[in-house]
PDB file of C-alpha atoms and ligand atoms in Angstrom:
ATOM      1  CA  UNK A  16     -72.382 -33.747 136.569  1.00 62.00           C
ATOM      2  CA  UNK A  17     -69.252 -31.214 136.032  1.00 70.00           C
ATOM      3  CA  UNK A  18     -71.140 -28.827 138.732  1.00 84.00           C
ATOM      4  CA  UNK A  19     -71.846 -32.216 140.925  1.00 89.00           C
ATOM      5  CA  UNK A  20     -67.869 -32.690 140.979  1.00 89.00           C
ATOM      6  CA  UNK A  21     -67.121 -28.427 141.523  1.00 91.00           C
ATOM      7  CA  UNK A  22     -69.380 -29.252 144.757  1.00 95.00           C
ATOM      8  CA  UNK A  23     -67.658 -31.863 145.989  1.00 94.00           C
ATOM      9  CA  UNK A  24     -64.306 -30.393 145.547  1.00 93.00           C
ATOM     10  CA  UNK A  25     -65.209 -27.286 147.560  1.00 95.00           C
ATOM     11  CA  UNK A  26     -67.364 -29.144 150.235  1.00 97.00           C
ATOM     12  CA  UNK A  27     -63.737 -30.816 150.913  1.00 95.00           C
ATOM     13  CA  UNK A  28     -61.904 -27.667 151.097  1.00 95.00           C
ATOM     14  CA  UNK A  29     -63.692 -26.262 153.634  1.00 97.00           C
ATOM     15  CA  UNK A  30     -61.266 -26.616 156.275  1.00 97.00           C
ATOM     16  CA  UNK A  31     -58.416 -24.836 154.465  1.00 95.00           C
ATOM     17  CA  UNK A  32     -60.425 -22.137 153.664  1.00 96.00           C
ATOM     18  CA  UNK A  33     -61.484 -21.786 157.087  1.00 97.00           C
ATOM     19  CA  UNK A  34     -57.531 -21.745 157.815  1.00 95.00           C
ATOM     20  CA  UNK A  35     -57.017 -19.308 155.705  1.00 93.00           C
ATOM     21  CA  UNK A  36     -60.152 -17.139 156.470  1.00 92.00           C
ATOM     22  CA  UNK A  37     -57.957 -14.286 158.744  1.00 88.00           C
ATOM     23  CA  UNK A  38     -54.944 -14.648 156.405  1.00 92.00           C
ATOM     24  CA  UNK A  39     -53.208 -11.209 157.078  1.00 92.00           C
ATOM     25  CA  UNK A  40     -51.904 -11.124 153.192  1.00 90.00           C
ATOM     26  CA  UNK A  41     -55.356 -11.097 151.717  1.00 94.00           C
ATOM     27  CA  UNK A  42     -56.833  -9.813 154.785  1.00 94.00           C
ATOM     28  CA  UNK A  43     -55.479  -5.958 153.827  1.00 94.00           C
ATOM     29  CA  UNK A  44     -57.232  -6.865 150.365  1.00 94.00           C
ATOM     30  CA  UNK A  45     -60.506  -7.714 151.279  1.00 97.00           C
ATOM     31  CA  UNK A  46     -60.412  -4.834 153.990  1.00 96.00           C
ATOM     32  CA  UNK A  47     -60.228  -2.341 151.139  1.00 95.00           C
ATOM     33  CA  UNK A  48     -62.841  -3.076 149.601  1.00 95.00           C
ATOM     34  CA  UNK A  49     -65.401  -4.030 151.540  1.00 97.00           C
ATOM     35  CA  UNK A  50     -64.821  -1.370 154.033  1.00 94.00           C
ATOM     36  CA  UNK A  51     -67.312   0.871 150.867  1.00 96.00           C
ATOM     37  CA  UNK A  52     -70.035  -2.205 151.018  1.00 98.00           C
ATOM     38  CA  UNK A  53     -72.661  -0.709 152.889  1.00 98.00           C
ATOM     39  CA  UNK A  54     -77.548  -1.410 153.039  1.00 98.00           C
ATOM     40  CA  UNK A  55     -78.590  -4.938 151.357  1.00 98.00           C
ATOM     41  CA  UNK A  56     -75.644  -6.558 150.012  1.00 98.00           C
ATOM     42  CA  UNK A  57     -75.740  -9.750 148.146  1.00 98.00           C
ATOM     43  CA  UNK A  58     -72.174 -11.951 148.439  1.00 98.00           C
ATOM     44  CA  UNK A  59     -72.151 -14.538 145.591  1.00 98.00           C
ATOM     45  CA  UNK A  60     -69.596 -17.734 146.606  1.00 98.00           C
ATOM     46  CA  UNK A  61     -69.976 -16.500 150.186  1.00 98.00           C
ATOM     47  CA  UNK A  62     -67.653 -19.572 151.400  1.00 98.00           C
ATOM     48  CA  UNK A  63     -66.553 -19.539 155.142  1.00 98.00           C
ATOM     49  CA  UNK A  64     -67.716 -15.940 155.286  1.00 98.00           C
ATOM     50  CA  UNK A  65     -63.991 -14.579 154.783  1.00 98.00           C
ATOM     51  CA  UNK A  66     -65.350 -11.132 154.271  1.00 98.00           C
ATOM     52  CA  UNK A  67     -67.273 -11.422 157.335  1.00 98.00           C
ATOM     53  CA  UNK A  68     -64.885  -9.674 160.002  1.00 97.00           C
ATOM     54  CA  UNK A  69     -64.290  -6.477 157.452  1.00 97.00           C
ATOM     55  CA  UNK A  70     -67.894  -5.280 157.621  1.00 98.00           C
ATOM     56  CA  UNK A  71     -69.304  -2.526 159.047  1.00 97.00           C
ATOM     57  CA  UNK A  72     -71.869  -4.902 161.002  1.00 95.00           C
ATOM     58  CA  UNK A  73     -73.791  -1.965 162.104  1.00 95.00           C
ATOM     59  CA  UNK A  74     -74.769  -0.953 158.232  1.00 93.00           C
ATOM     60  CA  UNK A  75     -75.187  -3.968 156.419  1.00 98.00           C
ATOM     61  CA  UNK A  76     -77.494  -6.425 155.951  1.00 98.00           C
ATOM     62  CA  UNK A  77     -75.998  -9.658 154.059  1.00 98.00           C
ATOM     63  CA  UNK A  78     -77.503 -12.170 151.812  1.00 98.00           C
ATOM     64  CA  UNK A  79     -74.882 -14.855 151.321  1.00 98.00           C
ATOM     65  CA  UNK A  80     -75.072 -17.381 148.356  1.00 98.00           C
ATOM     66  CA  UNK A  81     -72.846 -20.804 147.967  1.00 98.00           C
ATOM     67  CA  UNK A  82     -73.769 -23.882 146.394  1.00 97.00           C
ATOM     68  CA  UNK A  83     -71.376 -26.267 148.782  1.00 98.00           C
ATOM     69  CA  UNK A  84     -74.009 -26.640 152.026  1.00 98.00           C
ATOM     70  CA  UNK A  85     -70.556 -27.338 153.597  1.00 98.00           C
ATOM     71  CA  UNK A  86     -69.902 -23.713 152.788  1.00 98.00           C
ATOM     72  CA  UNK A  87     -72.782 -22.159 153.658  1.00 98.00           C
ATOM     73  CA  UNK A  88     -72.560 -24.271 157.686  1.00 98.00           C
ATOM     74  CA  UNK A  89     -69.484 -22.764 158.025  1.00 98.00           C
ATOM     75  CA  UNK A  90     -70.155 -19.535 156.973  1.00 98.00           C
ATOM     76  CA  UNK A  91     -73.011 -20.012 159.471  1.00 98.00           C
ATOM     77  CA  UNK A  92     -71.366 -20.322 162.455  1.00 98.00           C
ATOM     78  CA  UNK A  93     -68.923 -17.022 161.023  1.00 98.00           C
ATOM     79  CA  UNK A  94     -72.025 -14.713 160.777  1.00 98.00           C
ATOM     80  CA  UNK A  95     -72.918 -15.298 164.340  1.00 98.00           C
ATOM     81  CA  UNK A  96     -68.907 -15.052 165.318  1.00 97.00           C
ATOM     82  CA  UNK A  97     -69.021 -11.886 163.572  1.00 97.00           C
ATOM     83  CA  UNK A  98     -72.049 -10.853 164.835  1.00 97.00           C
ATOM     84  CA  UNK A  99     -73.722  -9.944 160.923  1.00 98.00           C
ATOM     85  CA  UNK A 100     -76.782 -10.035 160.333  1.00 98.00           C
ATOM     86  CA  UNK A 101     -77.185 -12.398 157.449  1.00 98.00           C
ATOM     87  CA  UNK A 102     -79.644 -14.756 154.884  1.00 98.00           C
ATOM     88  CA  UNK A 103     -77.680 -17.905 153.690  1.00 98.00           C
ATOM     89  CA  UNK A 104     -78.767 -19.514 150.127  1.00 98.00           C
ATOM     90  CA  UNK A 105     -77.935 -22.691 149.892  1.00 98.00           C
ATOM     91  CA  UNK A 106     -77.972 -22.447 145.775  1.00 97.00           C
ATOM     92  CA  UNK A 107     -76.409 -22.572 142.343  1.00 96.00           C
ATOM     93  CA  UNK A 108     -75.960 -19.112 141.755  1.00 96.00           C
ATOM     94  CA  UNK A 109     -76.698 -20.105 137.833  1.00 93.00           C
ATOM     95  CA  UNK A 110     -80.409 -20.792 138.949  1.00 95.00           C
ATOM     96  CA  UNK A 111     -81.099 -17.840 141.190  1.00 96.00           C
ATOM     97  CA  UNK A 112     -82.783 -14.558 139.517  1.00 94.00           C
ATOM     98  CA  UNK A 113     -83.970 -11.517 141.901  1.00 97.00           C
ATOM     99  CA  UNK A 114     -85.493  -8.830 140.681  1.00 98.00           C
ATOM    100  CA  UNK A 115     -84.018  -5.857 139.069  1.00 98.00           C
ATOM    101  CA  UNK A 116     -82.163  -3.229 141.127  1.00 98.00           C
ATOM    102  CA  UNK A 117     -82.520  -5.741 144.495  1.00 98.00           C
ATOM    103  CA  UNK A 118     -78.944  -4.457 146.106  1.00 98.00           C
ATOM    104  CA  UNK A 119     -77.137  -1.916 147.340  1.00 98.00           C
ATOM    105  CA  UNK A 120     -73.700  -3.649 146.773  1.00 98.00           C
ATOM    106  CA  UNK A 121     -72.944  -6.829 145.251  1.00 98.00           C
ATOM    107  CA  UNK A 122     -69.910  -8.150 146.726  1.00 98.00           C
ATOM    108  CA  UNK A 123     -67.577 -11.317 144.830  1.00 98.00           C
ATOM    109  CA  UNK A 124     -64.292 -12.539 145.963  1.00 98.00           C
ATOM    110  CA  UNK A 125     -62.215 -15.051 144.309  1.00 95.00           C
ATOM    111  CA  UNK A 126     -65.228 -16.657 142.878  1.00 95.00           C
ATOM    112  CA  UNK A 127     -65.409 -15.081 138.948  1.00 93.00           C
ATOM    113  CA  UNK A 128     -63.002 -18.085 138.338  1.00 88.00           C
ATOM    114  CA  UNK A 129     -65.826 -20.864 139.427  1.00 89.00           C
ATOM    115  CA  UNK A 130     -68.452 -19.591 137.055  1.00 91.00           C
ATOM    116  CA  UNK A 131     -69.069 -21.493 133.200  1.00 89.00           C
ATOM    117  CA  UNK A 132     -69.894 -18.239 132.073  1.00 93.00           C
ATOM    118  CA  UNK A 133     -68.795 -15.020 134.047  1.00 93.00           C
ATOM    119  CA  UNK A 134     -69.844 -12.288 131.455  1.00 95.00           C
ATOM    120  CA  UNK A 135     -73.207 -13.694 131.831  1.00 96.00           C
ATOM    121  CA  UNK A 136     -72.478 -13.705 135.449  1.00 96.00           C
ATOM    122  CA  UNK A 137     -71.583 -10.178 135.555  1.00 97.00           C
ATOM    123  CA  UNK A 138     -74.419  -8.828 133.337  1.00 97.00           C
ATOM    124  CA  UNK A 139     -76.753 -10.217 135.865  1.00 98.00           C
ATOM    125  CA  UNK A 140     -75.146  -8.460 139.115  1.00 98.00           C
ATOM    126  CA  UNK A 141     -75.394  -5.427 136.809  1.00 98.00           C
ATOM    127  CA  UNK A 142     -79.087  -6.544 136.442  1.00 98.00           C
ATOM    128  CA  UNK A 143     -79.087  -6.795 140.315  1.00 98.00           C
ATOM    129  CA  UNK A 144     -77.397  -3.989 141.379  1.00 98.00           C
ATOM    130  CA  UNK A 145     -79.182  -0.551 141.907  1.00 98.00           C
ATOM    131  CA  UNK A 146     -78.084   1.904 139.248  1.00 98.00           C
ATOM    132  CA  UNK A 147     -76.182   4.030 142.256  1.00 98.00           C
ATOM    133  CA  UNK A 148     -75.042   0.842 143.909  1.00 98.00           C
ATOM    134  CA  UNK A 149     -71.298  -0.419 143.695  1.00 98.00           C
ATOM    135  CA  UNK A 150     -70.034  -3.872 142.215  1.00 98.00           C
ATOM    136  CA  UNK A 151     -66.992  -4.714 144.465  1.00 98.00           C
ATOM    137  CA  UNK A 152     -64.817  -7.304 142.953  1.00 97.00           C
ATOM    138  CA  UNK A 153     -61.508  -8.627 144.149  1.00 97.00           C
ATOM    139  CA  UNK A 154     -60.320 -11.242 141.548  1.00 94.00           C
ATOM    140  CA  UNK A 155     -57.382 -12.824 140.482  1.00 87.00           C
ATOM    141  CA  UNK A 156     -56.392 -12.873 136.238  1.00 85.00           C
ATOM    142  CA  UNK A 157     -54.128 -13.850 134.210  1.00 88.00           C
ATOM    143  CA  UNK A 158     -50.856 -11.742 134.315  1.00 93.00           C
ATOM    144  CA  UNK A 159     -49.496  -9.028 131.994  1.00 95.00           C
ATOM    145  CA  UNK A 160     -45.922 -10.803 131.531  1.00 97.00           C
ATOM    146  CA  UNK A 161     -46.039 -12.980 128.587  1.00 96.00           C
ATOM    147  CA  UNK A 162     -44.079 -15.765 130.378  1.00 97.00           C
ATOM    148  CA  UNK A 163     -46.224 -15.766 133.710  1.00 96.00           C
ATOM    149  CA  UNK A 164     -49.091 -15.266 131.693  1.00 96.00           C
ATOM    150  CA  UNK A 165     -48.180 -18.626 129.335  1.00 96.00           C
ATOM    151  CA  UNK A 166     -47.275 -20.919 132.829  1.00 96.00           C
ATOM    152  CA  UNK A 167     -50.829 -20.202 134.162  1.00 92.00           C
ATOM    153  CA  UNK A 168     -52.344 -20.841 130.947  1.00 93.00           C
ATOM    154  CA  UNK A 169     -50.662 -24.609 130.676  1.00 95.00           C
ATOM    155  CA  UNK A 170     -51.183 -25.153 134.111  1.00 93.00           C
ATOM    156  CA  UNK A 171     -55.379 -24.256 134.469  1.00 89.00           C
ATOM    157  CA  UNK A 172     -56.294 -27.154 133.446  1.00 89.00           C
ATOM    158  CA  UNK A 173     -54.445 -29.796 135.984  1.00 91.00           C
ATOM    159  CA  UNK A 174     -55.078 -26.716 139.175  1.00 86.00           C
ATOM    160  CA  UNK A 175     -58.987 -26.430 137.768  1.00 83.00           C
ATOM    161  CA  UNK A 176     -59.019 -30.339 138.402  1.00 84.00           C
ATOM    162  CA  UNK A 177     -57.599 -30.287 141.404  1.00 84.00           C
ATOM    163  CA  UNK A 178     -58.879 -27.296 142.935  1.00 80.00           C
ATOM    164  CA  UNK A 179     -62.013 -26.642 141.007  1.00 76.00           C
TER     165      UNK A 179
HETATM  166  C1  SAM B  22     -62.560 -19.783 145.603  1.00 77.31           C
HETATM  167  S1  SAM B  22     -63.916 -19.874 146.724  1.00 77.31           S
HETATM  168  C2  SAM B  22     -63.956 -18.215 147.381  1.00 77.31           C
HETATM  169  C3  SAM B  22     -64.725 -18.126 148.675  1.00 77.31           C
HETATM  170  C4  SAM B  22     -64.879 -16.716 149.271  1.00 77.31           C
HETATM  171  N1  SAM B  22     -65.612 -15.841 148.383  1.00 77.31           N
HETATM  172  C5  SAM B  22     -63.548 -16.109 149.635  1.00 77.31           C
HETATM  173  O1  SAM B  22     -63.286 -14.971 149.264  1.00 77.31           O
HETATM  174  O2  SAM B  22     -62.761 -16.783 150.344  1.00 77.31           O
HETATM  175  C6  SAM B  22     -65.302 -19.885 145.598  1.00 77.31           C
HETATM  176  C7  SAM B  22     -66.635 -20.075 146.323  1.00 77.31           C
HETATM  177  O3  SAM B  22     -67.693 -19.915 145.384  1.00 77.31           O
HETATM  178  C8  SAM B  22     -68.618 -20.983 145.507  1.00 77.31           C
HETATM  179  N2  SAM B  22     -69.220 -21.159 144.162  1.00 77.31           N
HETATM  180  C9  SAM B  22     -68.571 -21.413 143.007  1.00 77.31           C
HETATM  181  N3  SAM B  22     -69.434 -21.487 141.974  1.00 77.31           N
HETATM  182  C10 SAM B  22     -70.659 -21.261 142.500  1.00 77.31           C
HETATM  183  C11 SAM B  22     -71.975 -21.208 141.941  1.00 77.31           C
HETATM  184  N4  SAM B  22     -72.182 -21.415 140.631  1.00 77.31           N
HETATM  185  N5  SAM B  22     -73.021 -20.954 142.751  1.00 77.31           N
HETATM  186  C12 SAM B  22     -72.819 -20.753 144.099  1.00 77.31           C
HETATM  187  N6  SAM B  22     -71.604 -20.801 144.687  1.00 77.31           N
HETATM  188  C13 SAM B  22     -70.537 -21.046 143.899  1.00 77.31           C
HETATM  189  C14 SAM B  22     -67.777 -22.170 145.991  1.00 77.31           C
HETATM  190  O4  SAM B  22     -68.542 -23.162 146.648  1.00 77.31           O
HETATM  191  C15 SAM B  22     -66.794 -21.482 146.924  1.00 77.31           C
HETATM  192  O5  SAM B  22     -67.289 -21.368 148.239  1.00 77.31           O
END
């Protein structure tokens, strides 16, 4: 039911998301890192494909997860845009498994916040990665100053209702 209700909020936000997808501010972010992903990647919470324009289309090959099918249509139509060659899951990445050492690079942005249970989540990209592959991660925490760090705390609840 709780998952049911995370769907629903992020099938909705699919338009703002797809406003936001060549945001310049983040856009120097996500350019850093996945400029390194390179082979079989795996993107968990794939979204509207944000990451899509920063490949290097000519070196990777993309396997995009999201459980909001509004997500993963609009991510769709990005891959082609972009011209990467991609497989879309439409799944709960909670009930997917592949095998041991399936990826080059395992790519997650903004998306360790959605999870029940990230360390579990993380153990199992380690799982998935190849030992010489690279985890890329760009995430947002809490902060280091105590009074920042208090504000987000009180306010994760109402923005984890609203937002998901
Ligand atoms: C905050 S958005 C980030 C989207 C994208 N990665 C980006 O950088 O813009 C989180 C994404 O993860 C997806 N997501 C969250 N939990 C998930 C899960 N358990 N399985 C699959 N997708 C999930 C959501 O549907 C959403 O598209």
């Amino acid at each position: 039911m709780k998952q049911k209700n995370l769907i629903k909020k992020y099938d909705k936000q699919v338009t703002m998301y797809e406003k936001n997808r060549e945001n310049p501010n983040m856009a120097a972010r996500r350019r850093k890192i996945i400029n390194s992903a390179y082979g079989n990647i795996l993107e968990v919470g794939i979204g509207v494909g944000a990451n899509f324009s920063h490949y290097n289309k000519e070196k990777v090959h993309v396997t995009g997860v999201d459980f909001s099918a509004e997500m993963i249509k609009s991510a769709k139509k990005a891959a082609s845009r972009y011209q990467i060659d991609t497989e879309l899951i439409h799944a709960d990445l909670d009930d997917l498994d592949f095998s041991p050492e399936s990826f080059d690079c395992i790519v997650s942005t903004l998306t360790l916040c959605s999870y029940p249970d990230p360390v579990n989540t993380l153990n199992k990209f380690n799982s998935w990665c190849k030992n010489d592959g690279k985890i890329l991660l760009l995430e947002h925490g809490l902060s280091h100053n105590p009074f920042w760090s208090l504000t987000l705390k009180a306010i994760d609840p109402i923005y984890s209702r609203i937002a998901g």
